[in-house]
Amino acid sequence: MKRKGAYSITAALLTIGFIATAALVVWFLVGATRSVVNQPVINVVGTPTLVDTGTTYTLYFTLTNIGGSAANLTGIQVIIPGDTTTYTASCQPTVISQGGKAHCSVSLSTLPAGNSALVRTPSGEVQILFSVIKE
C-alpha cells in the first residue's frame, strides 16, 4: 500500500490551519487598534490660571482633544488636593471634536494651598499645574 495522498492532505490541512490562525491574529490586532484609536484623549493647552480677587477664586484652563473621536465635557470635576470639595467646571463648548479646544472655568470656595488640580472628565483624568494671579 502506498500512502502518498495522505501526506499531501495532511500538509494541505496544516497549511489551511496556519493561514486561518494568522487571519484571526490579524483580525484581532486590527480590531484592537481601531478601538483604541477611536477614543477621545484630553490634554491641557497653555498654562491654567487661578485668578484671586481677594473674595473669589476662579480657575481657568483650556482643554484640547487629541484623540480620534469627540469628547464630552459635561459635568467635569475639578479636585484640589487637600480640599474636601469636588468642584464642577463649566466648559465652552461642552463637546469637542478631534483637534478641538474648550475653554473651562471653575469657581473655588477657598484659595488652594498648592498649585495643582485634577480634572476628571468622562474620557479620563488630567493633572494640571496652575499659576496664581492676584488682582
GROMACS .gro file of C-alpha atoms in nm:
model
  135
    1MET     CA    1   0.000   0.000   0.000
    2LYS     CA    2   0.121   0.342  -0.090
    3ARG     CA    3   0.014   0.644   0.120
    4LYS     CA    4   0.141   0.937  -0.084
    5GLY     CA    5  -0.201   1.104  -0.085
    6ALA     CA    6  -0.229   1.103   0.296
    7TYR     CA    7   0.081   1.320   0.337
    8SER     CA    8  -0.032   1.581   0.088
    9ILE     CA    9  -0.378   1.602   0.252
   10THR     CA   10  -0.212   1.645   0.593
   11ALA     CA   11   0.015   1.919   0.456
   12ALA     CA   12  -0.281   2.096   0.296
   13LEU     CA   13  -0.484   2.083   0.619
   14LEU     CA   14  -0.190   2.216   0.822
   15THR     CA   15  -0.136   2.500   0.573
   16ILE     CA   16  -0.505   2.594   0.586
   17GLY     CA   17  -0.491   2.584   0.968
   18PHE     CA   18  -0.187   2.814   0.979
   19ILE     CA   19  -0.349   3.059   0.736
   20ALA     CA   20  -0.672   3.063   0.939
   21THR     CA   21  -0.478   3.123   1.261
   22ALA     CA   22  -0.281   3.408   1.102
   23ALA     CA   23  -0.604   3.564   0.974
   24LEU     CA   24  -0.758   3.552   1.324
   25VAL     CA   25  -0.450   3.717   1.475
   26VAL     CA   26  -0.454   3.996   1.214
   27TRP     CA   27  -0.829   4.046   1.266
   28PHE     CA   28  -0.777   4.079   1.643
   29LEU     CA   29  -0.487   4.326   1.608
   30VAL     CA   30  -0.675   4.546   1.361
   31GLY     CA   31  -0.987   4.546   1.580
   32ALA     CA   32  -0.793   4.626   1.897
   33THR     CA   33  -0.604   4.909   1.727
   34ARG     CA   34  -0.923   5.056   1.580
   35SER     CA   35  -1.098   5.061   1.919
   36VAL     CA   36  -0.801   5.233   2.087
   37VAL     CA   37  -0.759   5.494   1.813
   38ASN     CA   38  -1.130   5.588   1.821
   39GLN     CA   39  -1.118   5.715   2.181
   40PRO     CA   40  -1.106   6.080   2.290
   41VAL     CA   41  -0.781   6.187   2.456
   42ILE     CA   42  -0.793   6.506   2.665
   43ASN     CA   43  -0.487   6.726   2.705
   44VAL     CA   44  -0.423   7.066   2.870
   45VAL     CA   45  -0.317   7.355   2.647
   46GLY     CA   46  -0.124   7.653   2.779
   47THR     CA   47  -0.090   7.744   3.145
   48PRO     CA   48  -0.400   7.715   3.364
   49THR     CA   49  -0.452   8.029   3.573
   50LEU     CA   50  -0.616   8.086   3.910
   51VAL     CA   51  -0.743   8.443   3.948
   52ASP     CA   52  -0.756   8.560   4.311
   53THR     CA   53  -0.959   8.880   4.361
   54GLY     CA   54  -0.941   8.850   4.740
   55THR     CA   55  -1.303   8.737   4.768
   56THR     CA   56  -1.343   8.498   4.474
   57TYR     CA   57  -1.113   8.236   4.325
   58THR     CA   58  -1.165   8.123   3.966
   59LEU     CA   59  -0.953   7.865   3.787
   60TYR     CA   60  -0.933   7.900   3.407
   61PHE     CA   61  -0.791   7.629   3.180
   62THR     CA   62  -0.812   7.513   2.819
   63LEU     CA   63  -0.854   7.150   2.714
   64THR     CA   64  -0.792   7.000   2.372
   65ASN     CA   65  -0.895   6.665   2.226
   66ILE     CA   66  -0.602   6.489   2.059
   67GLY     CA   67  -0.792   6.160   2.026
   68GLY     CA   68  -0.988   6.005   1.743
   69SER     CA   69  -1.346   6.082   1.850
   70ALA     CA   70  -1.546   6.362   2.012
   71ALA     CA   71  -1.509   6.425   2.387
   72ASN     CA   72  -1.798   6.518   2.615
   73LEU     CA   73  -1.705   6.776   2.879
   74THR     CA   74  -2.043   6.798   3.052
   75GLY     CA   75  -2.011   6.778   3.430
   76ILE     CA   76  -1.634   6.751   3.450
   77GLN     CA   77  -1.498   6.758   3.803
   78VAL     CA   78  -1.204   6.951   3.944
   79ILE     CA   79  -1.039   6.809   4.253
   80ILE     CA   80  -0.794   7.020   4.455
   81PRO     CA   81  -0.554   6.821   4.675
   82GLY     CA   82  -0.625   6.890   5.044
   83ASP     CA   83  -0.974   7.028   4.971
   84THR     CA   84  -1.271   6.809   5.060
   85THR     CA   85  -1.497   6.973   4.800
   86THR     CA   86  -1.526   6.838   4.445
   87TYR     CA   87  -1.597   7.128   4.210
   88THR     CA   88  -1.783   7.114   3.878
   89ALA     CA   89  -1.632   7.312   3.591
   90SER     CA   90  -1.817   7.466   3.301
   91CYS     CA   91  -1.666   7.441   2.953
   92GLN     CA   92  -1.749   7.602   2.622
   93PRO     CA   93  -1.815   7.414   2.404
   94THR     CA   94  -1.933   7.113   2.603
   95VAL     CA   95  -1.838   6.869   2.325
   96ILE     CA   96  -1.506   6.900   2.145
   97SER     CA   97  -1.432   6.717   1.824
   98GLN     CA   98  -1.097   6.570   1.727
   99GLY     CA   99  -0.840   6.851   1.740
  100GLY     CA  100  -1.087   7.094   1.900
  101LYS     CA  101  -1.043   7.311   2.210
  102ALA     CA  102  -1.268   7.407   2.500
  103HIS     CA  103  -1.221   7.691   2.748
  104CYS     CA  104  -1.319   7.593   3.101
  105SER     CA  105  -1.359   7.770   3.434
  106VAL     CA  106  -1.448   7.673   3.787
  107SER     CA  107  -1.517   7.887   4.095
  108LEU     CA  108  -1.344   7.770   4.412
  109SER     CA  109  -1.464   7.841   4.764
  110THR     CA  110  -1.115   7.879   4.912
  111LEU     CA  111  -0.769   7.963   4.787
  112PRO     CA  112  -0.583   7.634   4.731
  113ALA     CA  113  -0.268   7.578   4.933
  114GLY     CA  114  -0.081   7.437   4.632
  115ASN     CA  115  -0.083   7.495   4.260
  116SER     CA  116  -0.219   7.167   4.126
  117ALA     CA  117  -0.557   7.019   4.049
  118LEU     CA  118  -0.700   6.703   3.898
  119VAL     CA  119  -0.952   6.744   3.616
  120ARG     CA  120  -1.177   6.439   3.582
  121THR     CA  121  -1.365   6.402   3.251
  122PRO     CA  122  -1.566   6.109   3.112
  123SER     CA  123  -1.262   6.044   2.889
  124GLY     CA  124  -1.008   6.027   3.172
  125GLU     CA  125  -0.818   6.239   3.421
  126VAL     CA  126  -0.569   6.520   3.359
  127GLN     CA  127  -0.332   6.666   3.619
  128ILE     CA  128  -0.290   7.042   3.583
  129LEU     CA  129  -0.047   7.289   3.739
  130PHE     CA  130  -0.173   7.646   3.756
  131SER     CA  131  -0.026   7.986   3.823
  132VAL     CA  132  -0.195   8.227   4.064
  133ILE     CA  133  -0.275   8.584   3.962
  134LYS     CA  134  -0.380   8.827   4.236
  135GLU     CA  135  -0.593   9.120   4.130
   0.00000   0.00000   0.00000
